[in-house]
């Protein structure tokens, strides 16, 4: 997904003195597997693509919801929720702003001619355009992201910090208590 | 009167539970068209990042935590208008919604409150801008408008959920946080104008200012906290001394073991029930702990005598309030407790001792202790008799209300004890170290 962000998060956690102690456990992993499976199916069956991707997003949200005891998962949930309502309201595809996408080094052909299973071109008719992929992000890997993706990246960063045994609690930061104690 | 307050509460509930969320919905709907237009997206993205950042940058004062969201939202009003500010509020609301587990009505009311504030401030801003006054003046004025509206809407909602009067909530909000709040907002306003002139690089000094401010506050209030902790320790020490004194009284007489503790406990409960403040209720508590300290000066032979006391012996016992009064007075501490010690055997009909005071001449604290002292004396076992059941003790208090006891206090006390279940009453006695009290047939 965003491998660069994850690697960067690991690097930061490492520099903060964190080390992996144990692999975190997740509840109801099968929701996540179902979501991945559905997305694979949607790529294979372009005619049902929109519906399958929409349902896949429901499953991922259910997966996050089952794991909401962790703050990082809740941050994921914000991002995923924002992306989900955009995808749901645009019949299963995430609109992408061509003006920003043009800056990317790879071909936009599949998106323009509609064969990309997950993306479509952002037009006047797109719903919730401000939540679509409109943010050009030059670093570390060039990409166009959505507002929801910002939260997802934050969630990924926090998750990695937790895995590396150096959790940061946003709730405590908001309440003025500084870093969280270790789990 | 009661009906009227009920109606007002229902009305308040309607506004907080339904109007606030409805307003939130309309305000967001109002802003969506502006969000949809392509030329505004850069602003939205920048303010998203800013809002996320400041949501987790808190400034902490003694009893108040403030995040910088309001400052950022305020700068959005000044620089780009209401739609940007609404976006900032929505981002913060999303973060609160997902990160914190608050009850849905409270969350919706809070969202309504935040969005309404932003929207009203946006309108006032437009009106002020139309007056053609220098923007630095109107900005500062707008800070106070923001603060007032925010506080008003917030306290109205908190008041509904907490049951405290709106005006009291507002007062405590103002007392706890006004200065920090206004400071942060004024800086937000200055920051906005700085960015207007110098562009995005101006963010740098502004954020540095905020971070340093947050650190300074942190250090300052840490020191304050450690001072407060020391005060707590001293108070704790005070308490232990009082408790040690109380146990030394009780130790003289194993049969009244825990008596002072229970008198104090019931005294505090009664004080709260008649609406005294926390500090006053604590005073009553310590008055209860110390009320019998004068018994230190009474000979064991009299104190523990089984059977009837002679006239002289009884006269001697009756001196314990005065003895206690002098002990504590000479020690020069706990002066506020002196009335409780000296006057807890006065009667409202004036037939008590040592001074024969009557009615409200007897200090309130002593009238309270008189009731709870009598109650515990009746229900606990004594050398010469078994304690009476709670129900019967309450009956006796009822019969003597207006002669021995203050009628209102007696009445409140009876109702207070009747609310206790058997288990809760046992718990009170267990905590004081005596568990052979007859509670059967007791309060229901």
Coordinates of C-alpha atoms in Angstrom, one line a residue:
Chain A
X1 CA 0.0 0.0 0.0
X2 CA 2.2 2.8 1.2
X3 CA 5.3 0.9 1.8
X4 CA 7.5 4.0 1.9
X5 CA 5.5 5.5 4.8
X6 CA 5.7 2.2 6.7
X7 CA 9.4 1.9 6.2
X8 CA 9.8 5.5 7.3
X9 CA 7.7 4.9 10.4
X10 CA 9.9 1.9 11.2
X11 CA 13.0 4.0 10.8
X12 CA 11.6 6.7 13.1
X13 CA 10.5 4.2 15.7
X14 CA 14.0 2.6 15.5
X15 CA 15.6 6.0 16.1
X16 CA 13.3 6.6 19.0
X17 CA 14.9 3.5 20.5
X18 CA 12.0 1.1 19.7
X19 CA 12.4 -2.6 19.0
X20 CA 9.9 -5.2 18.0
X21 CA 8.9 -7.2 21.0
X22 CA 5.9 -9.1 19.7
X23 CA 3.7 -9.1 16.6
X24 CA 0.4 -7.4 17.4
X25 CA -2.7 -9.6 17.4
X26 CA -5.8 -8.5 15.5
X27 CA -9.4 -9.5 16.2
X28 CA -11.5 -10.9 13.3
X29 CA -8.8 -11.0 10.8
X30 CA -11.2 -12.7 8.4
X31 CA -12.9 -9.3 7.7
X32 CA -9.6 -8.0 6.4
X33 CA -9.1 -11.2 4.3
X34 CA -12.6 -10.9 2.9
X35 CA -11.9 -7.3 1.9
X36 CA -8.7 -8.2 0.1
X37 CA -10.4 -11.1 -1.6
X38 CA -13.2 -8.9 -2.8
X39 CA -10.8 -6.4 -4.2
X40 CA -8.9 -9.1 -6.1
X41 CA -12.3 -10.3 -7.5
X42 CA -13.2 -6.8 -8.5
X43 CA -10.0 -6.6 -10.5
X44 CA -10.9 -9.8 -12.2
X45 CA -14.6 -9.0 -12.8
X46 CA -14.6 -5.4 -14.0
X47 CA -18.4 -5.4 -14.5
X48 CA -19.1 -6.0 -10.9
X49 CA -16.1 -4.0 -9.8
X50 CA -17.9 -1.0 -8.2
X51 CA -20.1 -3.1 -6.0
X52 CA -17.3 -5.4 -5.0
X53 CA -15.0 -2.6 -4.0
X54 CA -17.8 -0.9 -2.1
X55 CA -18.5 -4.1 -0.1
X56 CA -14.7 -4.5 0.4
X57 CA -14.7 -1.2 2.1
X58 CA -17.5 -2.2 4.4
X59 CA -15.5 -5.3 5.5
X60 CA -12.3 -3.3 6.1
X61 CA -14.3 -0.8 8.2
X62 CA -15.8 -3.8 10.2
X63 CA -12.2 -5.1 10.7
X64 CA -11.1 -1.8 12.0
X65 CA -14.2 -1.5 14.2
X66 CA -13.4 -4.9 15.7
X67 CA -10.0 -3.7 16.6
X68 CA -11.0 -0.2 17.8
X69 CA -9.4 -0.7 21.2
X70 CA -6.2 0.6 19.7
X71 CA -5.9 4.3 19.0
X72 CA -3.9 3.8 15.8
X73 CA -6.8 1.6 14.4
X74 CA -9.2 4.4 15.3
X75 CA -7.1 6.8 13.3
X76 CA -7.1 4.4 10.4
X77 CA -10.9 4.3 10.8
X78 CA -11.2 8.1 10.2
X79 CA -9.2 7.8 7.0
X80 CA -10.9 4.7 5.8
X81 CA -14.3 6.2 6.6
X82 CA -13.6 9.3 4.5
X83 CA -12.4 7.3 1.6
X84 CA -15.3 4.9 1.9
X85 CA -18.0 7.5 1.7
X86 CA -16.2 9.0 -1.4
X87 CA -16.0 5.5 -3.0
X88 CA -19.6 4.7 -2.1
X89 CA -20.9 7.9 -3.4
X90 CA -19.0 7.5 -6.7
X91 CA -20.3 4.0 -7.4
X92 CA -17.4 2.0 -6.2
X93 CA -14.5 4.0 -7.6
X94 CA -12.2 6.7 -6.2
X95 CA -12.1 9.7 -8.4
X96 CA -8.6 11.0 -9.1
X97 CA -7.7 14.5 -10.1
X98 CA -6.0 14.3 -13.5
X99 CA -4.4 17.7 -13.0
X100 CA -2.4 16.3 -10.1
X101 CA -2.1 12.9 -11.6
X102 CA -0.4 14.3 -14.7
X103 CA 2.7 15.0 -12.5
X104 CA 3.1 11.3 -11.8
X105 CA 5.6 9.4 -13.9
X106 CA 3.3 6.5 -14.9
X107 CA 0.6 6.0 -17.5
X108 CA -2.9 7.2 -16.7
X109 CA -4.4 5.2 -19.5
X110 CA -6.3 2.6 -17.4
X111 CA -8.0 5.3 -15.4
X112 CA -8.9 7.4 -18.4
X113 CA -10.4 4.6 -20.3
X114 CA -12.1 3.1 -17.3
X115 CA -10.3 -0.2 -16.9
X116 CA -8.7 0.7 -13.5
X117 CA -10.7 -1.3 -11.0
X118 CA -10.5 1.2 -8.2
X119 CA -10.0 4.7 -9.7
X120 CA -11.9 6.9 -12.1
X121 CA -11.4 10.4 -13.4
X122 CA -12.5 13.3 -11.3
X123 CA -15.1 15.3 -13.2
X124 CA -17.7 18.0 -12.5
X125 CA -20.2 15.2 -11.7
X126 CA -18.1 13.4 -9.1
X127 CA -19.5 13.5 -5.6
X128 CA -17.6 14.8 -2.6
X129 CA -14.7 15.8 -4.9
X130 CA -12.8 17.4 -2.0
X131 CA -12.4 13.9 -0.4
X132 CA -11.2 12.4 -3.6
X133 CA -7.5 11.9 -4.6
X134 CA -6.6 15.5 -5.1
X135 CA -3.4 15.9 -3.0
X136 CA -0.1 15.6 -4.9
X137 CA 2.4 14.2 -2.6
X138 CA 6.0 14.4 -4.0
X139 CA 7.8 12.6 -1.2
X140 CA 8.9 9.9 -0.4
X141 CA 7.2 8.2 -3.4
X142 CA 5.3 10.4 -5.8
X143 CA 1.6 9.8 -5.5
X144 CA -1.8 11.5 -5.5
X145 CA -3.6 11.0 -2.2
X146 CA -6.9 11.9 -0.6
X147 CA -7.6 13.7 2.7
X148 CA -8.6 10.3 4.1
X149 CA -5.2 8.9 3.1
X150 CA -3.5 11.5 5.3
X151 CA -5.3 9.9 8.3
X152 CA -4.4 6.5 7.1
X153 CA -0.8 7.4 6.9
X154 CA -0.9 8.9 10.4
X155 CA -2.6 5.6 11.6
X156 CA 0.1 3.5 9.9
X157 CA 2.8 5.6 11.6
X158 CA 1.2 5.2 15.0
X159 CA 0.7 1.4 14.4
X160 CA 4.3 1.0 13.6
X161 CA 5.3 2.9 16.7
X162 CA 3.2 0.6 18.8
X163 CA 4.6 -2.5 17.1
X164 CA 8.1 -1.2 17.9
X165 CA 7.1 -0.8 21.6
X166 CA 7.2 3.0 21.5
X167 CA 3.5 3.9 21.3
X168 CA 2.4 7.5 21.0
X169 CA -1.0 8.2 22.4
X170 CA -2.8 11.0 20.5
X171 CA -5.4 11.1 23.2
X172 CA -2.8 11.9 25.9
X173 CA -1.2 14.4 23.6
X174 CA -4.6 16.1 23.2
X175 CA -5.1 16.0 27.0
X176 CA -1.7 17.6 27.5
X177 CA -0.2 14.5 29.1
X178 CA 2.7 13.9 26.8
X179 CA 3.8 10.5 25.6
X180 CA 1.8 7.4 26.6
X181 CA 3.2 4.9 29.0
X182 CA 4.3 1.6 27.5
X183 CA 1.6 -1.0 26.9
Chain B
X1 CA -41.8 26.5 40.7
X2 CA -40.7 22.9 40.4
X3 CA -42.9 22.5 37.3
X4 CA -41.3 25.5 35.8
X5 CA -37.8 24.2 36.2
X6 CA -38.9 20.9 34.8
X7 CA -40.3 22.6 31.7
X8 CA -37.1 24.6 31.3
X9 CA -35.0 21.5 31.6
X10 CA -37.0 19.7 28.9
X11 CA -36.7 22.8 26.7
X12 CA -33.0 22.9 27.2
X13 CA -32.8 19.2 26.4
X14 CA -34.7 19.8 23.2
X15 CA -32.3 22.5 22.1
X16 CA -29.2 20.6 23.1
X17 CA -30.3 17.2 21.8
X18 CA -32.0 18.2 18.6
X19 CA -31.3 21.8 17.6
X20 CA -27.6 21.6 18.1
X21 CA -27.1 18.6 15.9
X22 CA -29.6 20.0 13.3
X23 CA -27.6 23.2 13.2
X24 CA -24.4 21.2 12.7
X25 CA -26.0 19.4 9.8
X26 CA -27.2 22.6 8.1
X27 CA -23.9 24.4 8.6
X28 CA -22.0 21.6 7.0
X29 CA -24.4 21.5 4.1
X30 CA -24.0 25.3 3.8
X31 CA -20.2 24.9 3.4
X32 CA -20.1 21.9 1.0
X33 CA -20.5 24.0 -2.2
X34 CA -17.4 26.0 -1.3
X35 CA -15.5 22.8 -0.6
X36 CA -16.4 21.4 -3.9
X37 CA -14.9 24.2 -6.0
X38 CA -11.5 23.2 -7.2
X39 CA -9.7 26.5 -6.4
X40 CA -10.3 26.0 -2.7
X41 CA -8.7 22.6 -2.4
X42 CA -5.2 23.9 -1.6
X43 CA -6.6 25.8 1.4
X44 CA -8.6 22.7 2.5
X45 CA -5.5 20.5 2.4
X46 CA -3.3 23.0 4.3
X47 CA -6.0 23.5 6.9
X48 CA -6.5 19.7 7.2
X49 CA -2.8 19.2 8.0
X50 CA -2.8 22.2 10.4
X51 CA -6.0 21.0 12.1
X52 CA -4.6 17.5 12.6
X53 CA -1.4 18.9 14.0
X54 CA -3.0 21.3 16.4
X55 CA -5.5 18.7 17.6
X56 CA -2.7 17.1 19.4
X57 CA -0.8 20.2 20.6
X58 CA -2.3 21.0 23.9
X59 CA -1.5 23.8 26.3
X60 CA -2.1 22.7 29.8
X61 CA -2.8 25.1 32.7
X62 CA -3.6 24.2 36.3
X63 CA -7.0 22.9 35.7
X64 CA -7.6 23.4 32.1
X65 CA -6.3 21.9 28.9
X66 CA -6.7 23.9 25.7
X67 CA -5.7 22.7 22.2
X68 CA -4.8 25.1 19.5
X69 CA -7.7 24.1 17.3
X70 CA -9.6 27.3 18.1
X71 CA -6.7 29.4 17.1
X72 CA -6.3 27.7 13.7
X73 CA -10.1 27.8 13.1
X74 CA -10.1 31.5 14.0
X75 CA -7.3 32.2 11.5
X76 CA -9.3 30.3 8.9
X77 CA -12.2 32.7 9.5
X78 CA -10.0 35.7 9.1
X79 CA -8.1 34.6 6.1
X80 CA -10.5 32.6 3.9
X81 CA -13.9 32.8 5.5
X82 CA -16.5 30.7 7.2
X83 CA -16.3 27.7 4.9
X84 CA -12.6 27.1 5.7
X85 CA -13.3 27.4 9.4
X86 CA -16.2 25.0 9.2
X87 CA -13.8 22.5 7.5
X88 CA -11.4 22.9 10.4
X89 CA -14.2 22.3 12.8
X90 CA -15.3 19.2 10.9
X91 CA -11.8 17.7 10.9
X92 CA -11.6 18.2 14.7
X93 CA -15.1 16.7 15.1
X94 CA -14.1 13.7 13.1
X95 CA -11.0 13.2 15.3
X96 CA -13.0 13.5 18.5
X97 CA -15.7 11.2 17.1
X98 CA -13.4 8.4 16.3
X99 CA -10.7 8.8 18.9
X100 CA -12.7 9.4 22.0
X101 CA -15.6 7.3 23.2
X102 CA -18.2 9.8 24.2
X103 CA -21.9 9.2 24.3
X104 CA -23.6 10.0 21.0
X105 CA -25.9 12.8 22.3
X106 CA -23.0 14.5 23.9
X107 CA -20.9 14.2 20.9
X108 CA -23.6 15.6 18.6
X109 CA -24.2 18.5 21.0
X110 CA -20.5 19.2 21.0
X111 CA -20.3 19.1 17.2
X112 CA -23.3 21.5 17.0
X113 CA -21.7 23.8 19.5
X114 CA -18.4 23.9 17.6
X115 CA -19.9 24.4 14.2
X116 CA -22.5 27.0 15.4
X117 CA -19.7 29.0 17.1
X118 CA -17.7 29.0 13.9
X119 CA -20.7 30.0 11.8
X120 CA -21.8 32.8 14.0
X121 CA -18.3 34.2 14.3
X122 CA -18.0 34.0 10.5
X123 CA -21.1 36.1 10.2
X124 CA -20.0 38.7 12.7
X125 CA -16.6 38.8 10.9
X126 CA -18.4 39.7 7.6
X127 CA -20.4 42.4 9.3
X128 CA -17.3 43.8 11.0
X129 CA -15.4 43.7 7.7
X130 CA -18.2 45.8 6.1
X131 CA -17.6 48.5 8.7
X132 CA -14.2 49.3 7.1
X133 CA -12.5 49.5 10.5
X134 CA -8.7 48.6 10.8
X135 CA -8.6 44.8 10.7
X136 CA -6.3 44.6 13.7
X137 CA -9.0 46.2 15.8
X138 CA -11.8 44.0 14.5
X139 CA -9.7 40.9 14.8
X140 CA -9.2 41.5 18.5
X141 CA -12.8 42.2 19.0
X142 CA -13.7 39.1 17.1
X143 CA -11.5 37.0 19.5
X144 CA -13.8 38.0 22.4
X145 CA -16.9 37.4 20.3
X146 CA -15.6 33.9 19.5
X147 CA -14.8 33.3 23.2
X148 CA -18.2 34.5 24.4
X149 CA -20.2 32.5 21.9
X150 CA -18.2 29.4 22.4
X151 CA -18.5 29.7 26.2
X152 CA -22.2 30.4 26.1
X153 CA -23.1 27.5 23.7
X154 CA -20.7 25.1 25.5
X155 CA -22.0 25.9 29.0
X156 CA -25.6 25.6 27.9
X157 CA -24.9 22.1 26.6
X158 CA -22.7 21.0 29.6
X159 CA -25.4 22.4 31.9
X160 CA -28.0 20.1 30.4
X161 CA -25.8 17.0 30.7
X162 CA -24.4 17.8 34.2
X163 CA -27.4 19.3 35.8
X164 CA -25.4 22.3 37.0
X165 CA -26.9 25.7 36.2
X166 CA -25.6 27.3 32.9
X167 CA -24.4 30.4 34.6
X168 CA -22.3 28.3 37.1
X169 CA -20.8 26.2 34.2
X170 CA -20.0 29.4 32.3
X171 CA -18.4 30.9 35.4
X172 CA -16.1 28.0 36.0
X173 CA -15.2 27.8 32.3
X174 CA -14.3 31.5 32.4
X175 CA -12.4 31.3 35.6
X176 CA -10.4 28.3 34.6
X177 CA -9.4 29.1 31.1
X178 CA -10.2 32.5 29.8
X179 CA -6.8 34.1 29.8
X180 CA -5.0 31.1 28.1
X181 CA -7.9 30.9 25.6
X182 CA -7.8 34.5 24.7
X183 CA -4.0 34.5 24.5
X184 CA -4.0 31.6 22.1
X185 CA -6.8 33.1 20.0
X186 CA -5.1 36.5 19.7
X187 CA -1.9 34.8 18.6
X188 CA -4.0 32.9 16.1
X189 CA -5.3 36.2 14.8
X190 CA -1.8 37.7 14.6
X191 CA -0.6 34.6 12.9
X192 CA -3.3 34.8 10.2
X193 CA -2.4 38.4 9.4
X194 CA 1.3 37.4 9.3
X195 CA 0.6 34.6 6.8
X196 CA -1.5 37.0 4.8
X197 CA 1.5 39.3 4.3
X198 CA 4.4 36.8 4.2
X199 CA 2.7 33.7 3.0
X200 CA 3.2 30.1 4.3
X201 CA 6.8 30.7 5.7
X202 CA 5.1 32.8 8.4
X203 CA 3.7 29.5 9.8
X204 CA 7.2 28.7 11.0
X205 CA 7.6 31.5 13.7
X206 CA 4.0 31.0 14.7
X207 CA 4.3 27.3 15.3
X208 CA 7.6 27.9 17.2
X209 CA 5.9 30.5 19.4
X210 CA 3.1 28.0 20.2
X211 CA 5.4 25.2 20.9
X212 CA 7.6 27.3 23.2
X213 CA 4.5 28.7 24.9
X214 CA 3.3 25.2 25.5
X215 CA 6.6 24.2 27.1
X216 CA 6.7 27.3 29.3
X217 CA 3.2 26.6 30.5
X218 CA 4.1 23.0 31.1
X219 CA 7.1 23.9 33.3
X220 CA 5.2 26.6 35.1
X221 CA 2.3 24.4 36.0
X222 CA 4.5 21.5 36.8
X223 CA 6.0 23.6 39.5
X224 CA 2.6 24.7 40.7
X225 CA 1.5 21.1 40.8
X226 CA 4.4 20.0 42.9
X227 CA 3.6 22.8 45.3
X228 CA 0.0 21.7 45.4
X229 CA 1.2 18.2 46.1
X230 CA 3.1 19.4 49.1
X231 CA 0.0 21.2 50.3
X232 CA -1.9 18.0 50.0
X233 CA 0.8 16.2 52.0
X234 CA 0.5 18.7 54.8
X235 CA -3.2 18.4 54.7
X236 CA -2.8 14.6 54.8
X237 CA -0.6 15.0 57.8
X238 CA -3.2 17.2 59.5
X239 CA -5.8 14.5 58.9
X240 CA -3.6 11.8 60.3
X241 CA -3.1 13.8 63.5
X242 CA -6.8 14.4 63.8
X243 CA -7.5 10.7 63.2
X244 CA -4.8 9.7 65.8
X245 CA -6.5 12.0 68.3
X246 CA -9.8 10.4 67.5
X247 CA -8.5 6.9 67.9
X248 CA -6.9 7.9 71.2
X249 CA -10.3 9.0 72.4
X250 CA -12.0 5.8 71.2
X251 CA -9.2 3.7 72.6
X252 CA -10.0 4.7 76.1
X253 CA -13.4 3.1 75.7
X254 CA -13.4 -0.1 73.6
X255 CA -17.2 -0.1 73.6
X256 CA -17.4 3.2 71.7
X257 CA -14.8 2.1 69.2
X258 CA -15.2 3.9 66.0
X259 CA -17.8 6.2 67.5
X260 CA -16.0 9.4 66.4
X261 CA -15.5 8.1 63.0
X262 CA -19.2 7.3 62.5
X263 CA -20.3 10.6 64.0
X264 CA -18.0 12.3 61.6
X265 CA -19.1 10.2 58.6
X266 CA -22.8 10.9 59.3
X267 CA -22.1 14.5 60.0
X268 CA -20.5 14.9 56.6
X269 CA -23.3 13.1 54.8
X270 CA -25.9 15.3 56.6
X271 CA -23.9 18.5 55.8
X272 CA -23.9 17.5 52.1
X273 CA -27.6 16.7 52.3
X274 CA -28.4 20.1 53.5
X275 CA -26.3 21.6 50.7
X276 CA -23.2 22.8 52.5
X277 CA -20.1 23.2 50.4
X278 CA -17.4 20.6 50.2
X279 CA -15.1 22.5 52.6
X280 CA -17.9 23.0 55.1
X281 CA -18.8 19.3 54.9
X282 CA -15.2 18.4 55.5
X283 CA -15.2 20.8 58.5
X284 CA -18.2 19.0 59.9
X285 CA -16.3 15.7 59.4
X286 CA -13.4 16.8 61.4
X287 CA -15.7 18.4 64.0
X288 CA -17.2 14.9 64.3
X289 CA -13.7 13.3 64.7
X290 CA -12.8 15.6 67.5
X291 CA -16.1 16.2 69.2
X292 CA -15.4 13.9 72.1
X293 CA -11.7 14.8 72.6
X294 CA -12.5 16.2 76.0
X295 CA -13.2 12.7 77.2
X296 CA -9.4 12.4 77.5
X297 CA -9.8 14.4 80.7
X298 CA -12.4 12.2 82.3
X299 CA -11.3 9.4 84.6
X300 CA -11.5 5.9 83.3
X301 CA -13.6 4.8 86.3
X302 CA -16.4 7.1 85.3
X303 CA -16.1 6.7 81.5
X304 CA -16.2 2.9 81.6
X305 CA -18.5 2.5 84.6
X306 CA -21.2 -0.1 84.2
X307 CA -24.5 0.8 85.7
X308 CA -25.9 4.2 86.8
X309 CA -23.6 7.2 87.3
X310 CA -23.9 9.2 90.5
X311 CA -24.8 12.9 90.3
X312 CA -21.2 14.0 90.7
X313 CA -20.0 11.5 88.1
X314 CA -22.6 12.7 85.7
X315 CA -21.6 16.3 86.4
X316 CA -18.0 15.3 85.6
X317 CA -19.0 13.7 82.3
X318 CA -20.9 16.8 81.3
X319 CA -17.6 18.7 81.4
X320 CA -16.1 16.9 78.5
X321 CA -17.1 19.5 75.9
X322 CA -15.5 22.3 77.8
X323 CA -12.4 20.2 78.5
X324 CA -12.1 19.4 74.8
X325 CA -12.7 23.0 73.9
X326 CA -9.7 24.1 76.1
X327 CA -7.4 21.4 74.8
X328 CA -7.9 22.3 71.2
X329 CA -8.0 26.0 71.9
X330 CA -4.7 25.9 73.7
X331 CA -3.2 23.9 70.9
X332 CA -4.1 26.8 68.7
X333 CA -5.1 24.6 65.8
X334 CA -8.4 23.7 64.1
X335 CA -10.1 26.8 65.5
X336 CA -13.0 26.4 63.2
X337 CA -13.8 23.2 64.9
X338 CA -14.1 24.7 68.4
X339 CA -17.9 25.2 68.2
X340 CA -18.4 21.5 67.3
X341 CA -16.5 20.4 70.3
X342 CA -18.0 22.8 72.9
X343 CA -21.6 22.8 71.8
X344 CA -22.4 19.3 70.6
X345 CA -24.4 18.6 73.7
X346 CA -26.5 21.8 73.5
X347 CA -30.3 21.3 72.8
X348 CA -32.4 23.6 70.6
X349 CA -34.8 24.1 73.5
X350 CA -32.0 25.5 75.6
X351 CA -31.8 22.6 78.1
X352 CA -28.4 21.3 76.9
X353 CA -24.9 21.9 78.3
X354 CA -22.4 23.5 78.9
X355 CA -23.8 27.0 77.9
X356 CA -27.5 26.3 77.6
X357 CA -27.7 27.9 74.2
X358 CA -30.9 27.5 72.2
X359 CA -32.1 27.5 68.6
X360 CA -29.8 29.1 66.1
X361 CA -27.5 30.4 68.9
X362 CA -26.0 26.9 68.6
X363 CA -23.6 26.9 65.7
X364 CA -24.8 24.8 62.8
X365 CA -21.8 22.5 62.9
X366 CA -22.7 21.6 66.6
X367 CA -26.3 21.1 65.7
X368 CA -25.3 18.6 63.0
X369 CA -23.0 16.7 65.3
X370 CA -25.6 16.7 68.0
X371 CA -27.9 14.7 65.7
X372 CA -25.3 12.2 64.4
X373 CA -23.7 11.8 67.9
X374 CA -27.1 10.9 69.4
X375 CA -27.8 8.5 66.5
X376 CA -24.6 6.6 66.8
X377 CA -24.7 6.6 70.6
X378 CA -28.2 4.9 70.3
X379 CA -27.3 2.3 67.7
X380 CA -23.9 1.2 69.1
X381 CA -23.5 -1.0 72.0
X382 CA -22.6 0.5 75.4
X383 CA -21.2 -1.1 78.6
X384 CA -24.6 -0.8 80.2
X385 CA -26.9 -1.7 77.3
X386 CA -27.2 -3.1 73.8
X387 CA -27.6 -0.7 70.9
X388 CA -31.1 -0.1 69.7
X389 CA -32.2 -0.9 66.1
X390 CA -31.6 1.8 63.5
X391 CA -35.3 2.2 62.8
X392 CA -36.0 2.8 66.5
X393 CA -33.1 5.3 66.8
X394 CA -34.6 7.3 64.0
X395 CA -38.0 7.2 65.7
X396 CA -36.4 8.6 68.8
X397 CA -34.7 11.4 66.8
X398 CA -38.0 12.2 65.2
X399 CA -39.8 12.4 68.6
X400 CA -37.1 14.8 69.9
X401 CA -36.9 17.0 66.8
X402 CA -37.6 20.6 67.8
X403 CA -36.7 20.0 71.5
X404 CA -33.3 18.2 71.6
X405 CA -32.5 18.4 67.9
X406 CA -32.9 21.0 65.2
X407 CA -36.1 20.0 63.5
X408 CA -34.9 20.5 59.9
X409 CA -31.7 18.7 60.5
X410 CA -33.4 15.8 62.2
X411 CA -35.8 15.5 59.4
X412 CA -33.1 15.5 56.7
X413 CA -31.1 13.1 58.7
X414 CA -33.9 10.6 59.0
X415 CA -34.5 10.7 55.3
X416 CA -30.8 10.4 54.6
X417 CA -30.4 7.2 56.8
X418 CA -33.5 5.7 55.4
X419 CA -32.0 5.8 51.9
X420 CA -29.3 3.4 53.1
X421 CA -29.8 -0.3 52.5
X422 CA -28.9 -2.7 55.2
X423 CA -25.7 -3.6 53.4
X424 CA -24.6 0.0 53.1
X425 CA -25.3 0.6 56.8
X426 CA -23.2 -2.5 57.7
X427 CA -20.5 -1.2 55.5
X428 CA -20.4 2.1 57.4
X429 CA -20.0 0.2 60.7
X430 CA -17.5 -2.2 59.2
X431 CA -15.3 0.7 58.0
X432 CA -15.3 2.1 61.5
X433 CA -14.2 -1.2 63.0
X434 CA -17.4 -2.1 64.8
X435 CA -19.5 -4.8 63.3
X436 CA -21.7 -6.1 66.0
X437 CA -24.4 -3.5 65.4
X438 CA -28.0 -4.4 65.2
X439 CA -29.2 -3.4 61.8
X440 CA -31.9 -6.0 61.4
X441 CA -35.3 -4.4 61.5
X442 CA -33.3 -1.4 60.4
X443 CA -33.7 1.1 57.6
X444 CA -35.3 -0.3 54.5

